[in-house]
PDB file of C-alpha atoms in Angstrom:
ATOM      1  CA  UNK A 550       5.807   7.446  14.370  1.00  0.00           C
ATOM      2  CA  UNK A 551       5.040   3.812  13.673  1.00  0.00           C
ATOM      3  CA  UNK A 552       7.808   1.574  12.328  1.00  0.00           C
ATOM      4  CA  UNK A 553       7.117  -1.807  10.717  1.00  0.00           C
ATOM      5  CA  UNK A 554       9.892  -4.344  10.142  1.00  0.00           C
ATOM      6  CA  UNK A 555       9.238  -7.273   7.788  1.00  0.00           C
ATOM      7  CA  UNK A 556      11.276 -10.477   7.362  1.00  0.00           C
ATOM      8  CA  UNK A 557      12.485 -12.134   5.287  1.00  0.00           C
ATOM      9  CA  UNK A 558      12.923  -9.884   2.280  1.00  0.00           C
ATOM     10  CA  UNK A 559      12.967 -12.904  -0.049  1.00  0.00           C
ATOM     11  CA  UNK A 560      11.610 -16.400   0.443  1.00  0.00           C
ATOM     12  CA  UNK A 561      11.722 -19.437  -1.832  1.00  0.00           C
ATOM     13  CA  UNK A 562       9.668 -22.543  -1.113  1.00  0.00           C
ATOM     14  CA  UNK A 563       8.823 -25.726  -2.949  1.00  0.00           C
ATOM     15  CA  UNK A 564       5.288 -26.052  -4.204  1.00  0.00           C
ATOM     16  CA  UNK A 565       3.163 -27.620  -1.502  1.00  0.00           C
ATOM     17  CA  UNK A 566       5.327 -26.413   1.377  1.00  0.00           C
ATOM     18  CA  UNK A 567       4.325 -23.687   3.832  1.00  0.00           C
ATOM     19  CA  UNK A 568       5.567 -20.098   3.845  1.00  0.00           C
ATOM     20  CA  UNK A 569       5.763 -17.803   6.859  1.00  0.00           C
ATOM     21  CA  UNK A 570       6.381 -14.048   6.786  1.00  0.00           C
ATOM     22  CA  UNK A 571       6.881 -12.100   9.998  1.00  0.00           C
ATOM     23  CA  UNK A 572       6.395  -8.439  10.902  1.00  0.00           C
ATOM     24  CA  UNK A 573       7.037  -6.404  14.019  1.00  0.00           C
ATOM     25  CA  UNK A 574       5.601  -3.005  14.842  1.00  0.00           C
ATOM     26  CA  UNK A 575       6.605  -0.310  17.286  1.00  0.00           C
ATOM     27  CA  UNK A 576       3.420   1.564  18.262  1.00  0.00           C
ATOM     28  CA  UNK A 577       1.528  -0.266  20.999  1.00  0.00           C
ATOM     29  CA  UNK A 578      -1.612   1.674  19.980  1.00  0.00           C
ATOM     30  CA  UNK A 579      -1.720  -0.122  16.603  1.00  0.00           C
ATOM     31  CA  UNK A 580      -4.994  -1.992  16.260  1.00  0.00           C
ATOM     32  CA  UNK A 581      -5.360  -3.062  12.629  1.00  0.00           C
ATOM     33  CA  UNK A 582      -2.981  -5.250  10.626  1.00  0.00           C
ATOM     34  CA  UNK A 583      -3.667  -5.955   6.930  1.00  0.00           C
ATOM     35  CA  UNK A 584      -1.642  -8.041   4.511  1.00  0.00           C
ATOM     36  CA  UNK A 585      -1.403  -7.149   0.837  1.00  0.00           C
ATOM     37  CA  UNK A 586      -0.282  -9.243  -2.133  1.00  0.00           C
ATOM     38  CA  UNK A 587       1.266  -7.510  -5.124  1.00  0.00           C
ATOM     39  CA  UNK A 588       1.869  -9.421  -8.325  1.00  0.00           C
ATOM     40  CA  UNK A 589       4.411  -8.090 -10.796  1.00  0.00           C
ATOM     41  CA  UNK A 590       3.171  -4.886 -12.413  1.00  0.00           C
ATOM     42  CA  UNK A 591      -0.109  -4.956 -10.500  1.00  0.00           C
ATOM     43  CA  UNK A 592      -1.631  -3.086  -7.594  1.00  0.00           C
ATOM     44  CA  UNK A 593      -1.381  -4.250  -3.957  1.00  0.00           C
ATOM     45  CA  UNK A 594      -4.486  -6.231  -3.070  1.00  0.00           C
ATOM     46  CA  UNK A 595      -5.754  -6.995   0.400  1.00  0.00           C
ATOM     47  CA  UNK A 596      -5.680 -10.723   1.122  1.00  0.00           C
ATOM     48  CA  UNK A 597      -6.386 -10.877   4.846  1.00  0.00           C
ATOM     49  CA  UNK A 598      -6.455  -8.587   7.861  1.00  0.00           C
ATOM     50  CA  UNK A 599      -6.672  -8.903  11.622  1.00  0.00           C
ATOM     51  CA  UNK A 600      -7.746  -6.546  14.364  1.00  0.00           C
ATOM     52  CA  UNK A 601      -6.199  -6.230  17.775  1.00  0.00           C
ATOM     53  CA  UNK A 602      -8.985  -8.027  19.617  1.00  0.00           C
ATOM     54  CA  UNK A 603      -8.304 -11.249  17.692  1.00  0.00           C
ATOM     55  CA  UNK A 604      -5.288 -13.556  17.993  1.00  0.00           C
ATOM     56  CA  UNK A 605      -5.675 -15.551  14.785  1.00  0.00           C
ATOM     57  CA  UNK A 606      -7.700 -15.465  11.587  1.00  0.00           C
ATOM     58  CA  UNK A 607      -7.849 -18.011   8.770  1.00  0.00           C
ATOM     59  CA  UNK A 608      -9.126 -17.897   5.211  1.00  0.00           C
ATOM     60  CA  UNK A 609      -8.615 -21.160   3.320  1.00  0.00           C
ATOM     61  CA  UNK A 610      -4.847 -21.580   2.858  1.00  0.00           C
ATOM     62  CA  UNK A 611      -3.821 -18.314   4.479  1.00  0.00           C
ATOM     63  CA  UNK A 612      -3.794 -17.371   8.142  1.00  0.00           C
ATOM     64  CA  UNK A 613      -2.555 -14.474  10.194  1.00  0.00           C
ATOM     65  CA  UNK A 614      -1.537 -14.532  13.843  1.00  0.00           C
ATOM     66  CA  UNK A 615      -1.084 -11.559  16.149  1.00  0.00           C
ATOM     67  CA  UNK A 616       0.890 -11.323  19.384  1.00  0.00           C
ATOM     68  CA  UNK A 617       0.151  -7.912  20.886  1.00  0.00           C
ATOM     69  CA  UNK A 618       2.437  -8.417  23.846  1.00  0.00           C
ATOM     70  CA  UNK A 619       5.437  -9.015  21.611  1.00  0.00           C
ATOM     71  CA  UNK A 620       4.141  -6.591  18.961  1.00  0.00           C
ATOM     72  CA  UNK A 621       4.477  -8.985  16.089  1.00  0.00           C
ATOM     73  CA  UNK A 622       2.202 -10.610  13.553  1.00  0.00           C
ATOM     74  CA  UNK A 623       2.746 -13.257  10.909  1.00  0.00           C
ATOM     75  CA  UNK A 624       1.302 -14.474   7.627  1.00  0.00           C
ATOM     76  CA  UNK A 625       1.121 -18.220   7.052  1.00  0.00           C
ATOM     77  CA  UNK A 626       0.455 -19.735   3.639  1.00  0.00           C
ATOM     78  CA  UNK A 627      -0.033 -23.497   3.529  1.00  0.00           C
ATOM     79  CA  UNK A 628       0.105 -25.807   0.513  1.00  0.00           C
ATOM     80  CA  UNK A 629       1.754 -23.116  -1.575  1.00  0.00           C
ATOM     81  CA  UNK A 630       1.049 -22.951  -5.297  1.00  0.00           C
ATOM     82  CA  UNK A 631       2.936 -21.197  -8.115  1.00  0.00           C
ATOM     83  CA  UNK A 632       0.235 -18.517  -8.252  1.00  0.00           C
ATOM     84  CA  UNK A 633       1.159 -17.540  -4.681  1.00  0.00           C
ATOM     85  CA  UNK A 634       4.415 -16.114  -6.071  1.00  0.00           C
ATOM     86  CA  UNK A 635       4.289 -12.344  -5.472  1.00  0.00           C
ATOM     87  CA  UNK A 636       5.492  -9.636  -3.113  1.00  0.00           C
ATOM     88  CA  UNK A 637       3.654  -9.597   0.205  1.00  0.00           C
ATOM     89  CA  UNK A 638       3.384  -6.481   2.362  1.00  0.00           C
ATOM     90  CA  UNK A 639       2.351  -6.270   5.975  1.00  0.00           C
ATOM     91  CA  UNK A 640       1.026  -3.021   7.418  1.00  0.00           C
ATOM     92  CA  UNK A 641      -0.203  -1.613  10.688  1.00  0.00           C
ATOM     93  CA  UNK A 642      -2.493   1.199  11.685  1.00  0.00           C
ATOM     94  CA  UNK A 643      -2.448   3.164  14.921  1.00  0.00           C
ATOM     95  CA  UNK A 644      -4.825   5.993  15.842  1.00  0.00           C
ATOM     96  CA  UNK A 645      -5.180   7.670  12.465  1.00  0.00           C
ATOM     97  CA  UNK A 646      -6.401   6.031   9.272  1.00  0.00           C
ATOM     98  CA  UNK A 647      -3.004   5.865   7.640  1.00  0.00           C
ATOM     99  CA  UNK A 648      -1.174   2.576   7.220  1.00  0.00           C
ATOM    100  CA  UNK A 649       2.537   2.037   7.751  1.00  0.00           C
ATOM    101  CA  UNK A 650       3.853  -0.664   5.409  1.00  0.00           C
ATOM    102  CA  UNK A 651       6.717  -3.104   5.746  1.00  0.00           C
ATOM    103  CA  UNK A 652       9.326  -3.266   2.982  1.00  0.00           C
ATOM    104  CA  UNK A 653       7.822  -6.385   1.451  1.00  0.00           C
ATOM    105  CA  UNK A 654       8.723 -10.067   1.034  1.00  0.00           C
ATOM    106  CA  UNK A 655       9.242 -11.520  -2.419  1.00  0.00           C
ATOM    107  CA  UNK A 656       7.849 -15.054  -2.305  1.00  0.00           C
ATOM    108  CA  UNK A 657       8.830 -17.516  -5.016  1.00  0.00           C
ATOM    109  CA  UNK A 658       7.060 -20.866  -5.179  1.00  0.00           C
ATOM    110  CA  UNK A 659       9.103 -23.365  -7.128  1.00  0.00           C
ATOM    111  CA  UNK A 660       7.039 -25.942  -9.072  1.00  0.00           C
TER     112      UNK A 660
ATOM    113  CA  UNK B 789     -18.192  -0.832  -8.668  1.00  0.00           C
ATOM    114  CA  UNK B 790     -15.250   0.032 -10.921  1.00  0.00           C
ATOM    115  CA  UNK B 791     -12.783   0.331  -8.069  1.00  0.00           C
ATOM    116  CA  UNK B 792     -10.249   3.116  -7.765  1.00  0.00           C
ATOM    117  CA  UNK B 793      -9.445   4.643 -11.138  1.00  0.00           C
ATOM    118  CA  UNK B 794      -6.151   6.302 -11.993  1.00  0.00           C
ATOM    119  CA  UNK B 795      -4.925   8.083 -15.085  1.00  0.00           C
ATOM    120  CA  UNK B 796      -2.704   8.057 -16.931  1.00  0.00           C
ATOM    121  CA  UNK B 797      -1.435   4.498 -16.479  1.00  0.00           C
ATOM    122  CA  UNK B 798       1.957   5.387 -17.902  1.00  0.00           C
ATOM    123  CA  UNK B 799       3.674   8.745 -18.223  1.00  0.00           C
ATOM    124  CA  UNK B 800       7.037   9.529 -19.768  1.00  0.00           C
ATOM    125  CA  UNK B 801       8.220  13.103 -19.512  1.00  0.00           C
ATOM    126  CA  UNK B 802      11.370  15.151 -19.569  1.00  0.00           C
ATOM    127  CA  UNK B 803      13.020  16.707 -16.578  1.00  0.00           C
ATOM    128  CA  UNK B 804      11.529  20.084 -15.749  1.00  0.00           C
ATOM    129  CA  UNK B 805       8.081  19.335 -17.128  1.00  0.00           C
ATOM    130  CA  UNK B 806       4.905  19.438 -15.071  1.00  0.00           C
ATOM    131  CA  UNK B 807       3.224  16.110 -14.374  1.00  0.00           C
ATOM    132  CA  UNK B 808      -0.363  15.677 -13.190  1.00  0.00           C
ATOM    133  CA  UNK B 809      -1.663  12.355 -11.931  1.00  0.00           C
ATOM    134  CA  UNK B 810      -5.383  11.784 -11.449  1.00  0.00           C
ATOM    135  CA  UNK B 811      -7.467   9.588  -9.182  1.00  0.00           C
ATOM    136  CA  UNK B 812     -11.128   8.740  -8.780  1.00  0.00           C
ATOM    137  CA  UNK B 813     -11.832   6.951  -5.482  1.00  0.00           C
ATOM    138  CA  UNK B 814     -14.490   4.313  -4.915  1.00  0.00           C
ATOM    139  CA  UNK B 815     -17.883   5.945  -4.525  1.00  0.00           C
ATOM    140  CA  UNK B 816     -18.794   6.426  -0.865  1.00  0.00           C
ATOM    141  CA  UNK B 817     -15.222   6.262   0.391  1.00  0.00           C
ATOM    142  CA  UNK B 818     -14.278   9.241   2.528  1.00  0.00           C
ATOM    143  CA  UNK B 819     -10.521   8.682   2.740  1.00  0.00           C
ATOM    144  CA  UNK B 820      -8.072   9.029  -0.151  1.00  0.00           C
ATOM    145  CA  UNK B 821      -4.373   8.246  -0.030  1.00  0.00           C
ATOM    146  CA  UNK B 822      -1.479   8.903  -2.415  1.00  0.00           C
ATOM    147  CA  UNK B 823       1.507   6.537  -2.285  1.00  0.00           C
ATOM    148  CA  UNK B 824       4.799   6.313  -4.136  1.00  0.00           C
ATOM    149  CA  UNK B 825       6.492   2.960  -4.695  1.00  0.00           C
ATOM    150  CA  UNK B 826      10.151   2.460  -5.599  1.00  0.00           C
ATOM    151  CA  UNK B 827      12.503  -0.483  -5.225  1.00  0.00           C
ATOM    152  CA  UNK B 828      14.723   1.454  -2.852  1.00  0.00           C
ATOM    153  CA  UNK B 829      12.119   3.001  -0.547  1.00  0.00           C
ATOM    154  CA  UNK B 830       9.188   0.622  -0.863  1.00  0.00           C
ATOM    155  CA  UNK B 831       5.640   1.940  -0.467  1.00  0.00           C
ATOM    156  CA  UNK B 832       5.612   5.470   0.955  1.00  0.00           C
ATOM    157  CA  UNK B 833       2.548   7.464   1.972  1.00  0.00           C
ATOM    158  CA  UNK B 834       2.730  10.953   0.481  1.00  0.00           C
ATOM    159  CA  UNK B 835      -0.532  12.534   1.635  1.00  0.00           C
ATOM    160  CA  UNK B 836      -4.044  11.583   2.629  1.00  0.00           C
ATOM    161  CA  UNK B 837      -7.421  13.307   2.627  1.00  0.00           C
ATOM    162  CA  UNK B 838     -10.558  12.866   4.690  1.00  0.00           C
ATOM    163  CA  UNK B 839     -13.770  14.303   3.261  1.00  0.00           C
ATOM    164  CA  UNK B 840     -11.679  16.198   0.683  1.00  0.00           C
ATOM    165  CA  UNK B 841      -9.525  17.884   3.365  1.00  0.00           C
ATOM    166  CA  UNK B 842      -5.762  17.127   3.503  1.00  0.00           C
ATOM    167  CA  UNK B 843      -5.025  15.560   6.887  1.00  0.00           C
ATOM    168  CA  UNK B 844      -1.348  14.665   6.735  1.00  0.00           C
ATOM    169  CA  UNK B 845       1.072  15.746   4.026  1.00  0.00           C
ATOM    170  CA  UNK B 846       4.248  15.032   5.959  1.00  0.00           C
ATOM    171  CA  UNK B 847       5.235  12.434   3.373  1.00  0.00           C
ATOM    172  CA  UNK B 848       5.308  14.875   0.478  1.00  0.00           C
ATOM    173  CA  UNK B 849       8.977  14.974  -0.484  1.00  0.00           C
ATOM    174  CA  UNK B 850       9.288  18.695  -1.202  1.00  0.00           C
ATOM    175  CA  UNK B 851       7.528  21.762  -2.498  1.00  0.00           C
ATOM    176  CA  UNK B 852       7.612  20.436  -6.031  1.00  0.00           C
ATOM    177  CA  UNK B 853       4.809  18.065  -5.039  1.00  0.00           C
ATOM    178  CA  UNK B 854       1.250  19.231  -4.444  1.00  0.00           C
ATOM    179  CA  UNK B 855      -2.079  17.440  -4.132  1.00  0.00           C
ATOM    180  CA  UNK B 856      -5.670  18.569  -4.275  1.00  0.00           C
ATOM    181  CA  UNK B 857      -9.085  17.035  -3.817  1.00  0.00           C
ATOM    182  CA  UNK B 858     -11.679  19.489  -5.130  1.00  0.00           C
ATOM    183  CA  UNK B 859     -14.563  17.063  -4.578  1.00  0.00           C
ATOM    184  CA  UNK B 860     -15.344  13.603  -3.261  1.00  0.00           C
ATOM    185  CA  UNK B 861     -14.764  11.892  -6.605  1.00  0.00           C
ATOM    186  CA  UNK B 862     -11.527  13.427  -7.855  1.00  0.00           C
ATOM    187  CA  UNK B 863      -7.978  14.084  -6.696  1.00  0.00           C
ATOM    188  CA  UNK B 864      -4.770  15.175  -8.387  1.00  0.00           C
ATOM    189  CA  UNK B 865      -1.105  14.851  -7.540  1.00  0.00           C
ATOM    190  CA  UNK B 866       1.090  17.358  -9.325  1.00  0.00           C
ATOM    191  CA  UNK B 867       4.859  17.453  -9.678  1.00  0.00           C
ATOM    192  CA  UNK B 868       6.344  20.708 -10.919  1.00  0.00           C
ATOM    193  CA  UNK B 869       9.107  20.696 -12.027  1.00  0.00           C
ATOM    194  CA  UNK B 870       9.685  16.959 -12.370  1.00  0.00           C
ATOM    195  CA  UNK B 871      13.105  15.367 -11.801  1.00  0.00           C
ATOM    196  CA  UNK B 872      14.505  11.925 -12.735  1.00  0.00           C
ATOM    197  CA  UNK B 873      14.421  10.852  -9.061  1.00  0.00           C
ATOM    198  CA  UNK B 874      10.634  11.246  -9.151  1.00  0.00           C
ATOM    199  CA  UNK B 875      10.443   8.168 -11.395  1.00  0.00           C
ATOM    200  CA  UNK B 876       8.275   5.644  -9.565  1.00  0.00           C
ATOM    201  CA  UNK B 877       4.853   4.044  -9.512  1.00  0.00           C
ATOM    202  CA  UNK B 878       2.279   6.302  -7.881  1.00  0.00           C
ATOM    203  CA  UNK B 879      -0.741   4.623  -6.331  1.00  0.00           C
ATOM    204  CA  UNK B 880      -3.958   6.142  -5.171  1.00  0.00           C
ATOM    205  CA  UNK B 881      -6.018   4.249  -2.580  1.00  0.00           C
ATOM    206  CA  UNK B 882      -9.339   4.887  -0.920  1.00  0.00           C
ATOM    207  CA  UNK B 883     -11.148   3.625   2.142  1.00  0.00           C
ATOM    208  CA  UNK B 884     -14.329   4.077   4.080  1.00  0.00           C
ATOM    209  CA  UNK B 885     -13.797   5.284   7.618  1.00  0.00           C
ATOM    210  CA  UNK B 886     -16.431   3.003   9.093  1.00  0.00           C
ATOM    211  CA  UNK B 887     -14.564  -0.026   7.694  1.00  0.00           C
ATOM    212  CA  UNK B 888     -11.695   0.743  10.053  1.00  0.00           C
ATOM    213  CA  UNK B 889      -9.250   1.636   7.368  1.00  0.00           C
ATOM    214  CA  UNK B 890      -9.235  -1.165   4.799  1.00  0.00           C
ATOM    215  CA  UNK B 891      -7.640   0.483   1.795  1.00  0.00           C
ATOM    216  CA  UNK B 892      -8.275  -0.370  -1.849  1.00  0.00           C
ATOM    217  CA  UNK B 893      -5.595   0.522  -4.344  1.00  0.00           C
ATOM    218  CA  UNK B 894      -5.895   1.823  -7.872  1.00  0.00           C
ATOM    219  CA  UNK B 895      -3.848   0.318 -10.730  1.00  0.00           C
ATOM    220  CA  UNK B 896      -1.117   2.933 -10.354  1.00  0.00           C
ATOM    221  CA  UNK B 897       0.612   5.398 -12.660  1.00  0.00           C
ATOM    222  CA  UNK B 898       4.093   4.413 -13.801  1.00  0.00           C
ATOM    223  CA  UNK B 899       6.072   7.642 -14.139  1.00  0.00           C
ATOM    224  CA  UNK B 900       9.394   7.915 -15.915  1.00  0.00           C
ATOM    225  CA  UNK B 901      11.191  11.254 -15.898  1.00  0.00           C
ATOM    226  CA  UNK B 902      14.058  11.428 -18.384  1.00  0.00           C
TER     227      UNK B 902
END
């Protein structure tokens, strides 16, 4: 089955700096790649997603890039703010409707 | 829309007791997923349903776990008998097939088995 590797597991950045989280997947049939943000004690919430026919997608301070040849995708957060502190999960979906999640990255934005 | 609804939000029980977790998906969503989240194992898919029919239950840890979806607006996850290692946060999520799989999570049930 699909395997998703996510790095780094923890990331600390100064407020205003950029943060990058990277994921690799194993199933070349994967065609949908969402990113979820989970604040402490809360549910995972979708923040951005990308489909396999698109190389990059942006939404204000967040962007996701996809390299299908290398089977990796990344989340970029610019001008980080303390409220960006959370655990971020990448995921991928192949033929079925189930998602395979990475292990998560704990992002800390230091004021 | 109220989003995905789960109950109870917190459950504390003793080893050996039966535990039933409940989920109401978003109206109109035809897929429902049950996940378990722990620090050690992350977010694991236990089972998912399409149009109330279980499609893949390969993630269910063992026979002590069972899930049902008697209708489009209700699902249960049952653990009988419960064990301390079942302590985790259990999330229910739903999606609409035509949206290519975007899943919306409920608030979760935090289960502690003593």
